């Protein structure tokens, strides 16, 4: 189960965070800063997986952004059975979907269209479980929302 997803720039500034389990705000800030520091300090030659505080952390760097996914075992499980390579593939699919939506995704797209990025992520992940990976199925509701908002803007002109 995915516990959190972070999008972070090379300077360590969080551009998007999405949590799928309740964590207090103070703990979130501490957890984010520690995980971000660990991921940014690793070289490109090191593995993209690490374990920290009971979380299995999987990350991948695309241009100037780090995509970080943290997983924990399900409620009844003792061991985290999440497939690291599957999570890397999910990160890649997320980036490809965002590229298809915004052209070539960059940090500014995430900053200025944060609500749409959250919608996109919500179409792919629900309650910490990946529910959709088909790019067309993910982008269809977002495209419909954009078309309807465009109609509404032009209705009274």
CSV table of C-alpha atoms in Angstrom, one decimal:
chain,number,residue,atom,x,y,z
A,1,UNK,CA,0.0,0.0,0.0
A,2,UNK,CA,1.3,3.5,-0.9
A,3,UNK,CA,1.6,5.7,2.2
A,4,UNK,CA,2.7,8.8,0.5
A,5,UNK,CA,3.9,10.3,-2.8
A,6,UNK,CA,6.2,13.3,-3.0
A,7,UNK,CA,7.4,15.4,-5.9
A,8,UNK,CA,10.5,17.3,-4.9
A,9,UNK,CA,12.9,19.6,-6.8
A,10,UNK,CA,16.7,19.3,-6.7
A,11,UNK,CA,16.9,21.9,-3.9
A,12,UNK,CA,14.7,19.8,-1.7
A,13,UNK,CA,11.6,21.9,-1.9
A,14,UNK,CA,8.4,19.8,-1.9
A,15,UNK,CA,6.2,20.7,-4.9
A,16,UNK,CA,3.5,18.1,-4.3
A,17,UNK,CA,2.7,15.8,-1.4
A,18,UNK,CA,-0.1,13.3,-1.2
A,19,UNK,CA,-0.6,11.1,1.9
A,20,UNK,CA,-2.8,8.0,2.0
A,21,UNK,CA,-2.6,7.4,5.7
A,22,UNK,CA,-3.1,9.8,8.6
A,23,UNK,CA,0.2,11.2,9.8
A,24,UNK,CA,0.3,14.3,12.1
A,25,UNK,CA,1.6,17.5,10.5
A,26,UNK,CA,4.7,17.7,12.7
A,27,UNK,CA,5.6,14.0,11.8
A,28,UNK,CA,4.9,14.7,8.1
A,29,UNK,CA,7.3,17.6,8.1
A,30,UNK,CA,10.0,15.6,9.9
A,31,UNK,CA,9.5,12.5,7.7
A,32,UNK,CA,9.5,14.5,4.5
A,33,UNK,CA,12.7,16.4,5.3
A,34,UNK,CA,14.6,13.3,6.4
A,35,UNK,CA,13.5,11.2,3.4
A,36,UNK,CA,14.2,14.1,1.0
A,37,UNK,CA,17.6,14.6,2.5
A,38,UNK,CA,18.4,10.9,2.1
A,39,UNK,CA,17.2,10.7,-1.5
A,40,UNK,CA,19.0,13.8,-2.6
A,41,UNK,CA,22.3,12.8,-1.0
A,42,UNK,CA,22.4,9.4,-2.8
A,43,UNK,CA,24.4,9.2,-6.0
A,44,UNK,CA,23.1,8.1,-9.4
A,45,UNK,CA,25.1,4.9,-9.0
A,46,UNK,CA,23.2,3.8,-5.9
A,47,UNK,CA,20.0,1.9,-5.9
A,48,UNK,CA,16.6,3.8,-6.0
A,49,UNK,CA,15.2,1.9,-3.0
A,50,UNK,CA,15.8,2.4,0.7
A,51,UNK,CA,14.1,1.5,3.9
A,52,UNK,CA,13.5,4.2,6.5
A,53,UNK,CA,11.4,4.2,9.7
A,54,UNK,CA,9.4,1.1,8.5
A,55,UNK,CA,8.7,2.7,5.1
A,56,UNK,CA,10.0,1.2,1.9
A,57,UNK,CA,11.0,4.3,-0.1
A,58,UNK,CA,11.2,4.2,-3.9
A,59,UNK,CA,12.3,7.2,-5.8
A,60,UNK,CA,13.3,8.3,-9.3
A,61,UNK,CA,14.7,11.4,-10.7
A,62,UNK,CA,13.3,13.0,-13.9
A,63,UNK,CA,15.1,16.2,-15.0
A,64,UNK,CA,15.0,18.5,-12.0
A,65,UNK,CA,12.2,16.6,-10.1
A,66,UNK,CA,12.4,13.6,-7.8
A,67,UNK,CA,9.3,11.4,-7.5
A,68,UNK,CA,9.3,9.7,-4.2
A,69,UNK,CA,6.9,6.9,-3.1
A,70,UNK,CA,6.7,5.5,0.4
A,71,UNK,CA,5.0,2.2,1.1
A,72,UNK,CA,4.2,0.4,4.3
A,73,UNK,CA,2.8,-3.1,4.9
A,74,UNK,CA,-1.0,-3.5,4.9
A,75,UNK,CA,-2.8,-3.3,8.3
A,76,UNK,CA,-2.6,-7.0,8.9
A,77,UNK,CA,0.8,-7.7,7.4
A,78,UNK,CA,4.1,-7.7,9.2
A,79,UNK,CA,6.4,-7.5,6.1
A,80,UNK,CA,6.1,-5.0,3.3
A,81,UNK,CA,5.3,-7.1,0.2
A,82,UNK,CA,5.2,-4.1,-2.2
A,83,UNK,CA,7.2,-4.7,-5.4
A,84,UNK,CA,9.9,-2.0,-5.8
A,85,UNK,CA,10.2,-2.5,-9.5
A,86,UNK,CA,6.4,-2.2,-9.8
A,87,UNK,CA,6.5,1.1,-7.9
A,88,UNK,CA,9.3,2.4,-10.2
A,89,UNK,CA,7.1,1.4,-13.2
A,90,UNK,CA,4.2,3.3,-11.5
A,91,UNK,CA,6.4,6.4,-11.1
A,92,UNK,CA,7.3,6.1,-14.8
A,93,UNK,CA,3.6,5.8,-15.8
A,94,UNK,CA,2.7,8.8,-13.7
A,95,UNK,CA,5.4,10.9,-15.4
A,96,UNK,CA,4.4,9.7,-18.9
A,97,UNK,CA,0.8,10.5,-18.1
A,98,UNK,CA,1.7,14.0,-16.9
A,99,UNK,CA,3.8,14.5,-20.0
A,100,UNK,CA,0.9,13.5,-22.2
A,101,UNK,CA,-1.3,16.0,-20.3
A,102,UNK,CA,1.0,19.0,-20.1
A,103,UNK,CA,3.3,18.4,-23.0
A,104,UNK,CA,6.7,18.1,-21.3
A,105,UNK,CA,6.1,18.2,-17.6
A,106,UNK,CA,8.2,20.5,-15.5
A,107,UNK,CA,8.3,22.0,-12.1
A,108,UNK,CA,6.3,25.1,-13.1
A,109,UNK,CA,3.5,22.9,-14.5
A,110,UNK,CA,3.1,21.3,-11.1
A,111,UNK,CA,3.3,24.6,-9.2
A,112,UNK,CA,0.8,26.5,-11.3
A,113,UNK,CA,-1.6,23.6,-12.0
A,114,UNK,CA,-1.5,21.9,-8.7
A,115,UNK,CA,-5.2,21.1,-8.6
A,116,UNK,CA,-5.1,19.3,-11.9
A,117,UNK,CA,-2.0,17.4,-10.9
A,118,UNK,CA,-3.9,16.3,-7.8
A,119,UNK,CA,-6.9,15.3,-9.9
A,120,UNK,CA,-4.6,13.3,-12.2
A,121,UNK,CA,-3.0,11.5,-9.2
A,122,UNK,CA,-6.4,10.8,-7.7
A,123,UNK,CA,-7.5,9.1,-10.9
A,124,UNK,CA,-4.5,6.8,-10.6
A,125,UNK,CA,-4.3,6.1,-6.9
A,126,UNK,CA,-7.2,5.7,-4.4
A,127,UNK,CA,-6.7,5.0,-0.7
A,128,UNK,CA,-3.1,4.1,-1.3
A,129,UNK,CA,-3.8,1.5,-4.0
A,130,UNK,CA,-3.1,1.9,-7.7
A,131,UNK,CA,-6.4,1.7,-9.5
A,132,UNK,CA,-5.7,2.9,-13.0
A,133,UNK,CA,-2.6,3.0,-15.2
A,134,UNK,CA,-4.1,3.5,-18.6
A,135,UNK,CA,-3.1,7.0,-19.7
A,136,UNK,CA,-6.2,7.6,-21.7
A,137,UNK,CA,-8.6,6.6,-18.9
A,138,UNK,CA,-6.7,8.8,-16.5
A,139,UNK,CA,-6.7,11.8,-18.7
A,140,UNK,CA,-10.3,11.6,-19.9
A,141,UNK,CA,-12.0,13.1,-16.8
A,142,UNK,CA,-9.4,15.8,-16.6
A,143,UNK,CA,-10.0,16.7,-20.3
A,144,UNK,CA,-13.7,16.8,-19.7
A,145,UNK,CA,-13.3,19.1,-16.7
A,146,UNK,CA,-11.1,21.4,-18.8
A,147,UNK,CA,-13.6,21.5,-21.7
A,148,UNK,CA,-16.5,22.2,-19.4
A,149,UNK,CA,-14.6,25.0,-17.6
A,150,UNK,CA,-13.7,26.5,-21.0
A,151,UNK,CA,-17.4,26.4,-22.0
A,152,UNK,CA,-18.4,28.1,-18.8
A,153,UNK,CA,-15.8,30.8,-19.3
A,154,UNK,CA,-17.1,31.5,-22.8
A,155,UNK,CA,-20.8,31.3,-22.0
A,156,UNK,CA,-21.2,34.9,-21.0
A,157,UNK,CA,-19.0,36.6,-23.5
